[in-house]
Amino acid sequence: MTELLGSAALPQQDKKYVYFHSGAEATYREVSDAPSTAFTSIPTIDLANLKSGNPDDRKRIANEIYQACAECGFFYIQNHGIPDEVIKDTFALLRRFFALDHETKMDAHVQKNPAIRGYEPMMETNLDPRSKGDVKEAFTMGDCYLEPEQNYTGLTGGPPPQNVTKPQNIWPKDAPWWRDGLYTYYNHILPLAKDLVRIFALAFQLPGGETGLDHLFRFPITGMRPLHYPPTKISGEDEEIAVGLGAHADFSWLTLVLQDDVPALEVLNPDGVWVDAPPKPGTFVCNVGQYLERQSNGRFPATVHRVRNRTGQERYSLPFFLTPDPDVNLEVLQCCLDPNERTPRYDPINVGDLYIRRVLPARKKHPTSIKYKDVPQEQWQYSMLLS
């Protein structure tokens, strides 16, 4: 792998670099001039036998996912079981929402919500500070202890935390159909994501078998992020930095992305070469996040990716982010230690505390970030997003 340079280091003028986020700060990576020896395409994995009564069928899927995650950190899934009609209705829902007038969407502006959920207008985020901002608009919803659609007590057997008195999500009051439609999709994608957790448990050959990771995902951190990318076809010196979403690695455990038919997703291989991840009908594109990278001791890379819509068409996508429960203390799996390694490459971390250390620096103008800007990061806790 090419060398990673800290954000304080300046790239040499005679070298070519890519610029990305994989943590709280920005990083450069030098692009190799040699022919790429790393992956040049994203594998597709068939889930048709995901619920097979034959354990060998599920083990085959697990082995394929293990290989894909180890080689590139990305893979497509097909025959995933989510009905075509649900996917069709979901894209219609996204187009309807983002076509709303600005005032209706801003009623649920992300800055009105302490948990950093809600609507983000165009250019609100800026993952590449060389650019004027990310050319996209978005809406974020996710896990919520209080919303009845998520049935916290039914899933956990206990009441919501006493310190949580307001829902973590925010919704535009004049578009009630938006909440209804997103929950229809949420109730399909979350079970699929949890099925994949069990496949990963098989892939790691954990002592508990398929249920070996279930205790980490009783009521997980989730995020669902509808996105609208207008065309950003710009030529000349601004072409490289005019992006819909700047280069980054996900701070989830696993991400499942629903793409429409407009190509824009690009994945960075270890040689610093951008590899297209085009839409494939009937599939999701999935990728490893930083929590799974840590848990696998780096065997599964949280691969950097970006979105550049050069097609001249409107693009819509819907990533779903799955992360373990916020109170989990995540450690490297013993099965991922190399025989000669005495200690893991990653220290144990609290899931919620790491989560806030990734979220707040990416939203420096948000009231929650401003509220705690003078608090040292090592003192940040997940509960800061709930008050």
Tab-separated table of C-alpha atoms in Angstrom:
chain	number	residue	atom	x	y	z
A	1	MET	CA	0.000	0.000	0.000
A	2	THR	CA	1.203	3.501	-0.786
A	3	GLU	CA	2.210	5.694	2.117
A	4	LEU	CA	-0.395	7.679	4.054
A	5	LEU	CA	0.569	11.262	4.801
A	6	GLY	CA	-0.803	13.279	7.719
A	7	SER	CA	-2.765	16.422	6.929
A	8	ALA	CA	0.087	18.573	8.286
A	9	ALA	CA	2.425	17.263	5.569
A	10	LEU	CA	2.362	18.943	2.182
A	11	PRO	CA	2.536	16.764	-0.923
A	12	GLN	CA	5.590	17.184	-3.127
A	13	GLN	CA	4.975	19.261	-6.210
A	14	ASP	CA	6.205	16.536	-8.562
A	15	LYS	CA	3.933	13.866	-7.084
A	16	LYS	CA	0.246	13.105	-7.581
A	17	TYR	CA	-1.970	12.594	-4.545
A	18	VAL	CA	-5.545	11.816	-3.671
A	19	TYR	CA	-7.086	13.589	-0.699
A	20	PHE	CA	-9.571	11.901	1.629
A	21	HIS	CA	-11.026	11.547	5.117
A	22	SER	CA	-10.667	8.333	7.094
A	23	GLY	CA	-10.959	9.857	10.563
A	24	ALA	CA	-11.331	13.237	12.189
A	25	GLU	CA	-8.602	14.759	9.990
A	26	ALA	CA	-7.749	14.737	6.320
A	27	THR	CA	-5.100	12.563	4.745
A	28	TYR	CA	-3.237	12.367	1.459
A	29	ARG	CA	-2.209	9.253	-0.400
A	30	GLU	CA	0.378	9.215	-3.147
A	31	VAL	CA	-0.800	7.703	-6.419
A	32	SER	CA	1.451	5.014	-7.808
A	33	ASP	CA	2.810	5.432	-11.337
A	34	ALA	CA	3.249	1.684	-11.715
A	35	PRO	CA	0.494	-0.491	-13.209
A	36	SER	CA	-2.057	-1.305	-10.552
A	37	THR	CA	-1.616	-4.668	-8.849
A	38	ALA	CA	-4.643	-4.145	-6.587
A	39	PHE	CA	-8.310	-4.771	-7.358
A	40	THR	CA	-9.724	-3.183	-10.515
A	41	SER	CA	-13.371	-4.241	-10.141
A	42	ILE	CA	-15.884	-5.004	-7.372
A	43	PRO	CA	-17.021	-8.642	-6.910
A	44	THR	CA	-20.700	-9.640	-6.891
A	45	ILE	CA	-21.995	-12.137	-4.330
A	46	ASP	CA	-25.222	-14.083	-4.789
A	47	LEU	CA	-27.374	-14.278	-1.650
A	48	ALA	CA	-29.986	-16.613	-3.123
A	49	ASN	CA	-29.101	-19.268	-0.511
A	50	LEU	CA	-28.859	-16.839	2.408
A	51	LYS	CA	-31.731	-18.610	4.204
A	52	SER	CA	-30.887	-22.086	2.953
A	53	GLY	CA	-31.400	-24.980	5.345
A	54	ASN	CA	-28.049	-26.340	4.221
A	55	PRO	CA	-25.294	-24.727	6.328
A	56	ASP	CA	-22.766	-25.348	3.543
A	57	ASP	CA	-24.689	-22.924	1.311
A	58	ARG	CA	-24.377	-20.165	3.897
A	59	LYS	CA	-20.715	-20.975	4.515
A	60	ARG	CA	-20.026	-20.537	0.793
A	61	ILE	CA	-21.566	-17.063	0.917
A	62	ALA	CA	-19.548	-16.289	4.046
A	63	ASN	CA	-16.300	-17.353	2.387
A	64	GLU	CA	-17.026	-15.198	-0.668
A	65	ILE	CA	-17.773	-12.169	1.488
A	66	TYR	CA	-14.607	-12.757	3.533
A	67	GLN	CA	-12.493	-12.828	0.370
A	68	ALA	CA	-14.162	-9.711	-1.068
A	69	CYS	CA	-13.715	-7.743	2.171
A	70	ALA	CA	-10.084	-8.795	2.490
A	71	GLU	CA	-9.246	-7.903	-1.109
A	72	CYS	CA	-11.069	-4.607	-1.567
A	73	GLY	CA	-13.523	-3.884	1.263
A	74	PHE	CA	-16.397	-3.604	-1.244
A	75	PHE	CA	-18.832	-6.088	-2.780
A	76	TYR	CA	-22.189	-6.177	-4.539
A	77	ILE	CA	-25.032	-8.411	-3.321
A	78	GLN	CA	-27.735	-9.790	-5.597
A	79	ASN	CA	-30.825	-11.903	-4.867
A	80	HIS	CA	-30.997	-10.146	-1.501
A	81	GLY	CA	-34.739	-10.647	-0.985
A	82	ILE	CA	-35.933	-7.014	-0.893
A	83	PRO	CA	-38.853	-6.797	-3.363
A	84	ASP	CA	-38.400	-4.797	-6.563
A	85	GLU	CA	-41.601	-2.909	-5.762
A	86	VAL	CA	-40.132	-1.646	-2.483
A	87	ILE	CA	-37.034	-0.396	-4.294
A	88	LYS	CA	-39.092	1.251	-7.033
A	89	ASP	CA	-41.327	2.987	-4.481
A	90	THR	CA	-38.277	4.118	-2.498
A	91	PHE	CA	-36.703	5.888	-5.467
A	92	ALA	CA	-40.048	7.555	-6.228
A	93	LEU	CA	-40.115	8.675	-2.593
A	94	LEU	CA	-36.632	10.210	-2.838
A	95	ARG	CA	-37.468	12.103	-6.026
A	96	ARG	CA	-40.672	13.429	-4.456
A	97	PHE	CA	-38.929	14.615	-1.288
A	98	PHE	CA	-35.988	16.358	-2.900
A	99	ALA	CA	-38.361	18.107	-5.336
A	100	LEU	CA	-40.107	19.811	-2.387
A	101	ASP	CA	-39.668	23.529	-1.867
A	102	HIS	CA	-36.702	24.600	0.218
A	103	GLU	CA	-38.786	25.842	3.144
A	104	THR	CA	-40.585	22.519	3.599
A	105	LYS	CA	-37.310	20.588	3.698
A	106	MET	CA	-35.631	23.143	5.958
A	107	ASP	CA	-38.370	22.617	8.547
A	108	ALA	CA	-36.327	19.523	9.453
A	109	HIS	CA	-32.904	21.149	9.047
A	110	VAL	CA	-30.082	19.136	10.591
A	111	GLN	CA	-29.045	22.066	12.789
A	112	LYS	CA	-32.373	21.870	14.624
A	113	ASN	CA	-31.539	18.380	15.872
A	114	PRO	CA	-28.877	17.633	18.557
A	115	ALA	CA	-28.289	14.136	17.154
A	116	ILE	CA	-27.272	15.656	13.784
A	117	ARG	CA	-30.203	14.129	11.924
A	118	GLY	CA	-32.437	15.784	9.346
A	119	TYR	CA	-32.117	17.690	6.085
A	120	GLU	CA	-28.814	19.019	4.742
A	121	PRO	CA	-29.072	21.465	1.828
A	122	MET	CA	-26.624	21.665	-1.031
A	123	MET	CA	-22.999	22.434	-0.040
A	124	GLU	CA	-23.720	22.001	3.687
A	125	THR	CA	-20.830	19.535	4.072
A	126	ASN	CA	-17.308	19.780	2.717
A	127	LEU	CA	-15.189	16.628	2.925
A	128	ASP	CA	-12.557	18.079	0.575
A	129	PRO	CA	-11.612	21.610	1.757
A	130	ARG	CA	-10.039	22.300	-1.625
A	131	SER	CA	-13.605	22.476	-2.958
A	132	LYS	CA	-16.439	24.875	-2.155
A	133	GLY	CA	-18.492	22.019	-0.710
A	134	ASP	CA	-20.112	18.679	-1.477
A	135	VAL	CA	-22.532	19.052	-4.385
A	136	LYS	CA	-25.444	17.132	-2.918
A	137	GLU	CA	-28.408	17.430	-0.621
A	138	ALA	CA	-29.214	14.794	1.963
A	139	PHE	CA	-31.498	13.703	4.758
A	140	THR	CA	-30.394	11.567	7.705
A	141	MET	CA	-32.506	9.396	9.988
A	142	GLY	CA	-31.489	6.474	12.149
A	143	ASP	CA	-31.874	4.554	15.372
A	144	CYS	CA	-34.229	6.128	17.884
A	145	TYR	CA	-35.100	4.894	21.361
A	146	LEU	CA	-38.475	6.649	21.357
A	147	GLU	CA	-40.025	6.329	17.899
A	148	PRO	CA	-42.633	3.533	18.004
A	149	GLU	CA	-41.641	2.233	14.569
A	150	GLN	CA	-38.378	0.960	16.088
A	151	ASN	CA	-39.875	-0.896	19.087
A	152	TYR	CA	-36.939	-0.406	21.444
A	153	THR	CA	-38.593	-2.107	24.407
A	154	GLY	CA	-39.768	-5.056	22.332
A	155	LEU	CA	-36.275	-5.650	20.984
A	156	THR	CA	-34.314	-5.132	24.185
A	157	GLY	CA	-36.789	-6.033	26.924
A	158	GLY	CA	-36.120	-2.781	28.768
A	159	PRO	CA	-37.323	0.839	28.773
A	160	PRO	CA	-35.515	3.566	26.800
A	161	PRO	CA	-32.647	5.323	28.614
A	162	GLN	CA	-33.981	7.820	31.130
A	163	ASN	CA	-31.754	10.619	29.831
A	164	VAL	CA	-33.426	10.448	26.397
A	165	THR	CA	-36.589	12.549	26.440
A	166	LYS	CA	-36.879	13.591	22.784
A	167	PRO	CA	-36.793	11.525	19.572
A	168	GLN	CA	-33.404	11.408	17.896
A	169	ASN	CA	-34.913	11.939	14.438
A	170	ILE	CA	-36.543	15.082	13.060
A	171	TRP	CA	-39.208	15.139	10.335
A	172	PRO	CA	-40.738	17.890	8.132
A	173	LYS	CA	-44.252	18.535	9.456
A	174	ASP	CA	-45.771	19.157	6.006
A	175	ALA	CA	-44.557	15.883	4.485
A	176	PRO	CA	-45.770	13.042	6.751
A	177	TRP	CA	-45.485	10.602	3.858
A	178	TRP	CA	-41.684	11.015	4.012
A	179	ARG	CA	-41.448	9.391	7.438
A	180	ASP	CA	-43.892	6.633	6.449
A	181	GLY	CA	-42.012	5.845	3.253
A	182	LEU	CA	-38.558	5.836	4.812
A	183	TYR	CA	-39.721	3.475	7.549
A	184	THR	CA	-41.118	1.097	4.942
A	185	TYR	CA	-37.639	0.831	3.461
A	186	TYR	CA	-35.929	0.821	6.885
A	187	ASN	CA	-37.982	-2.193	7.928
A	188	HIS	CA	-36.656	-4.114	4.926
A	189	ILE	CA	-33.000	-3.058	4.957
A	190	LEU	CA	-32.335	-3.481	8.684
A	191	PRO	CA	-33.267	-7.213	8.724
A	192	LEU	CA	-31.073	-7.761	5.642
A	193	ALA	CA	-28.156	-6.024	7.360
A	194	LYS	CA	-28.603	-8.204	10.443
A	195	ASP	CA	-28.672	-11.299	8.245
A	196	LEU	CA	-25.289	-10.199	6.890
A	197	VAL	CA	-23.978	-9.822	10.445
A	198	ARG	CA	-24.642	-13.546	10.877
A	199	ILE	CA	-22.861	-14.298	7.619
A	200	PHE	CA	-19.842	-12.385	8.909
A	201	ALA	CA	-19.947	-14.445	12.101
A	202	LEU	CA	-19.723	-17.539	9.896
A	203	ALA	CA	-16.927	-15.968	7.882
A	204	PHE	CA	-14.910	-15.429	11.063
A	205	GLN	CA	-15.735	-18.996	12.223
A	206	LEU	CA	-16.673	-17.683	15.655
A	207	PRO	CA	-17.310	-20.150	18.510
A	208	GLY	CA	-20.952	-19.056	18.681
A	209	GLY	CA	-21.478	-19.849	15.015
A	210	GLU	CA	-23.887	-17.632	13.113
A	211	THR	CA	-25.061	-15.892	16.275
A	212	GLY	CA	-21.533	-15.082	17.451
A	213	LEU	CA	-21.940	-11.338	16.808
A	214	ASP	CA	-25.614	-10.934	17.723
A	215	HIS	CA	-24.844	-9.524	21.173
A	216	LEU	CA	-23.219	-6.489	19.550
A	217	PHE	CA	-26.353	-5.567	17.594
A	218	ARG	CA	-29.281	-5.678	20.066
A	219	PHE	CA	-30.294	-2.081	19.231
A	220	PRO	CA	-27.514	-0.870	16.943
A	221	ILE	CA	-26.579	2.592	15.785
A	222	THR	CA	-28.097	2.921	12.336
A	223	GLY	CA	-28.130	5.664	9.775
A	224	MET	CA	-30.157	5.985	6.604
A	225	ARG	CA	-29.111	8.807	4.313
A	226	PRO	CA	-31.164	9.576	1.194
A	227	LEU	CA	-28.999	11.566	-1.212
A	228	HIS	CA	-29.614	13.696	-4.285
A	229	TYR	CA	-26.682	14.572	-6.541
A	230	PRO	CA	-27.215	17.082	-9.354
A	231	PRO	CA	-24.797	16.885	-12.277
A	232	THR	CA	-21.335	18.272	-11.480
A	233	LYS	CA	-19.696	18.026	-14.872
A	234	ILE	CA	-16.895	20.581	-14.628
A	235	SER	CA	-13.824	20.676	-16.850
A	236	GLY	CA	-10.397	22.180	-16.335
A	237	GLU	CA	-8.519	22.579	-13.075
A	238	ASP	CA	-11.664	22.222	-10.921
A	239	GLU	CA	-12.640	18.832	-12.357
A	240	GLU	CA	-10.848	16.736	-9.709
A	241	ILE	CA	-12.255	18.593	-6.706
A	242	ALA	CA	-15.839	19.201	-7.916
A	243	VAL	CA	-17.427	16.214	-6.225
A	244	GLY	CA	-20.868	15.234	-5.050
A	245	LEU	CA	-19.339	13.697	-1.947
A	246	GLY	CA	-15.659	14.033	-1.122
A	247	ALA	CA	-13.385	11.032	-0.660
A	248	HIS	CA	-13.827	9.306	2.697
A	249	ALA	CA	-13.967	5.982	4.529
A	250	ASP	CA	-17.224	5.148	6.311
A	251	PHE	CA	-17.342	5.246	10.103
A	252	SER	CA	-19.903	2.430	10.195
A	253	TRP	CA	-19.421	-1.307	10.693
A	254	LEU	CA	-21.078	-2.167	7.369
A	255	THR	CA	-22.741	0.012	4.721
A	256	LEU	CA	-25.370	-1.115	2.189
A	257	VAL	CA	-25.988	1.336	-0.663
A	258	LEU	CA	-28.971	1.374	-2.997
A	259	GLN	CA	-27.984	3.112	-6.254
A	260	ASP	CA	-30.207	4.289	-9.079
A	261	ASP	CA	-29.037	3.786	-12.673
A	262	VAL	CA	-26.730	6.827	-12.795
A	263	PRO	CA	-23.032	5.916	-12.344
A	264	ALA	CA	-21.005	8.083	-9.978
A	265	LEU	CA	-19.485	5.951	-7.190
A	266	GLU	CA	-15.701	5.479	-7.305
A	267	VAL	CA	-13.563	3.326	-4.992
A	268	LEU	CA	-9.878	3.934	-4.229
A	269	ASN	CA	-7.665	0.867	-4.489
A	270	PRO	CA	-4.386	0.493	-2.527
A	271	ASP	CA	-2.372	1.802	-5.486
A	272	GLY	CA	-4.269	5.093	-5.409
A	273	VAL	CA	-6.294	4.256	-8.520
A	274	TRP	CA	-10.010	5.092	-8.656
A	275	VAL	CA	-12.146	2.063	-9.580
A	276	ASP	CA	-15.714	2.518	-10.799
A	277	ALA	CA	-18.533	0.905	-8.810
A	278	PRO	CA	-21.335	1.352	-11.348
A	279	PRO	CA	-24.984	0.579	-10.651
A	280	LYS	CA	-26.010	-3.022	-11.272
A	281	PRO	CA	-29.748	-3.700	-11.510
A	282	GLY	CA	-31.126	-5.647	-8.559
A	283	THR	CA	-28.064	-5.190	-6.363
A	284	PHE	CA	-26.771	-3.266	-3.388
A	285	VAL	CA	-23.144	-2.240	-3.152
A	286	CYS	CA	-21.751	-2.921	0.329
A	287	ASN	CA	-18.571	-1.799	2.024
A	288	VAL	CA	-16.578	-2.244	5.206
A	289	GLY	CA	-16.608	0.612	7.712
A	290	GLN	CA	-14.000	1.615	10.271
A	291	TYR	CA	-15.511	-0.427	13.117
A	292	LEU	CA	-15.278	-3.654	11.138
A	293	GLU	CA	-11.770	-2.704	10.009
A	294	ARG	CA	-10.770	-2.423	13.681
A	295	GLN	CA	-12.589	-5.580	14.738
A	296	SER	CA	-10.902	-7.555	11.952
A	297	ASN	CA	-7.486	-6.149	12.979
A	298	GLY	CA	-7.164	-4.468	9.602
A	299	ARG	CA	-7.820	-7.607	7.563
A	300	PHE	CA	-10.895	-5.904	6.123
A	301	PRO	CA	-10.035	-2.363	4.971
A	302	ALA	CA	-12.502	0.500	5.277
A	303	THR	CA	-11.924	1.460	1.669
A	304	VAL	CA	-11.966	5.112	0.618
A	305	HIS	CA	-14.624	6.122	-1.917
A	306	ARG	CA	-16.229	9.226	-3.406
A	307	VAL	CA	-19.143	10.294	-5.611
A	308	ARG	CA	-18.639	12.273	-8.829
A	309	ASN	CA	-21.712	12.683	-11.017
A	310	ARG	CA	-20.383	13.432	-14.509
A	311	THR	CA	-23.422	12.138	-16.403
A	312	GLY	CA	-25.485	15.283	-16.809
A	313	GLN	CA	-28.374	13.515	-15.025
A	314	GLU	CA	-29.866	13.760	-11.559
A	315	ARG	CA	-28.657	10.939	-9.284
A	316	TYR	CA	-30.309	9.457	-6.205
A	317	SER	CA	-28.872	6.919	-3.776
A	318	LEU	CA	-29.671	5.585	-0.324
A	319	PRO	CA	-26.887	4.264	1.921
A	320	PHE	CA	-27.757	2.401	5.108
A	321	PHE	CA	-25.110	2.394	7.839
A	322	LEU	CA	-24.991	-0.347	10.468
A	323	THR	CA	-22.856	0.063	13.601
A	324	PRO	CA	-22.896	-1.938	16.868
A	325	ASP	CA	-24.782	-0.756	19.951
A	326	PRO	CA	-23.336	2.486	21.364
A	327	ASP	CA	-22.468	0.898	24.733
A	328	VAL	CA	-20.411	-1.919	23.178
A	329	ASN	CA	-16.692	-2.038	23.926
A	330	LEU	CA	-15.349	-3.354	20.637
A	331	GLU	CA	-12.192	-5.460	20.558
A	332	VAL	CA	-10.207	-7.161	17.831
A	333	LEU	CA	-11.468	-10.682	17.236
A	334	GLN	CA	-8.990	-13.309	18.370
A	335	CYS	CA	-9.397	-15.130	15.065
A	336	CYS	CA	-8.040	-12.057	13.264
A	337	LEU	CA	-4.708	-11.987	15.099
A	338	ASP	CA	-1.798	-13.214	13.039
A	339	PRO	CA	0.009	-16.182	14.638
A	340	ASN	CA	3.107	-14.096	15.362
A	341	GLU	CA	1.234	-11.051	16.687
A	342	ARG	CA	1.367	-10.629	20.442
A	343	THR	CA	-0.971	-7.672	20.563
A	344	PRO	CA	-3.712	-6.396	18.223
A	345	ARG	CA	-3.081	-3.426	15.982
A	346	TYR	CA	-6.122	-1.661	17.459
A	347	ASP	CA	-6.942	-0.962	21.094
A	348	PRO	CA	-10.439	-1.711	22.410
A	349	ILE	CA	-12.815	1.214	21.894
A	350	ASN	CA	-16.261	2.196	23.050
A	351	VAL	CA	-18.489	2.276	19.973
A	352	GLY	CA	-20.485	5.353	20.953
A	353	ASP	CA	-17.471	7.385	22.029
A	354	LEU	CA	-15.632	6.720	18.755
A	355	TYR	CA	-18.808	7.494	16.829
A	356	ILE	CA	-19.081	11.023	18.211
A	357	ARG	CA	-15.379	11.628	17.523
A	358	ARG	CA	-16.085	10.947	13.857
A	359	VAL	CA	-19.425	12.762	13.566
A	360	LEU	CA	-18.741	16.089	15.273
A	361	PRO	CA	-15.546	17.041	13.363
A	362	ALA	CA	-17.436	16.491	10.101
A	363	ARG	CA	-20.150	18.961	11.178
A	364	LYS	CA	-18.145	21.843	12.655
A	365	LYS	CA	-20.947	24.388	12.110
A	366	HIS	CA	-23.573	22.282	13.850
A	367	PRO	CA	-24.813	23.595	17.239
A	368	THR	CA	-23.764	20.353	18.962
A	369	SER	CA	-20.217	20.738	17.614
A	370	ILE	CA	-20.112	24.379	18.659
A	371	LYS	CA	-21.485	23.540	22.109
A	372	TYR	CA	-18.625	21.139	22.831
A	373	LYS	CA	-15.823	22.745	20.802
A	374	ASP	CA	-13.790	23.536	23.930
A	375	VAL	CA	-14.189	20.046	25.389
A	376	PRO	CA	-11.172	17.786	24.654
A	377	GLN	CA	-12.084	14.960	22.273
A	378	GLU	CA	-11.032	12.293	24.757
A	379	GLN	CA	-13.897	13.520	26.966
A	380	TRP	CA	-16.555	13.328	24.247
A	381	GLN	CA	-19.282	10.758	24.905
A	382	TYR	CA	-22.133	9.445	22.809
A	383	SER	CA	-24.652	10.867	25.287
A	384	MET	CA	-23.717	14.348	24.033
A	385	LEU	CA	-25.820	13.622	20.941
A	386	LEU	CA	-28.897	12.786	23.019
A	387	SER	CA	-29.399	16.004	24.978
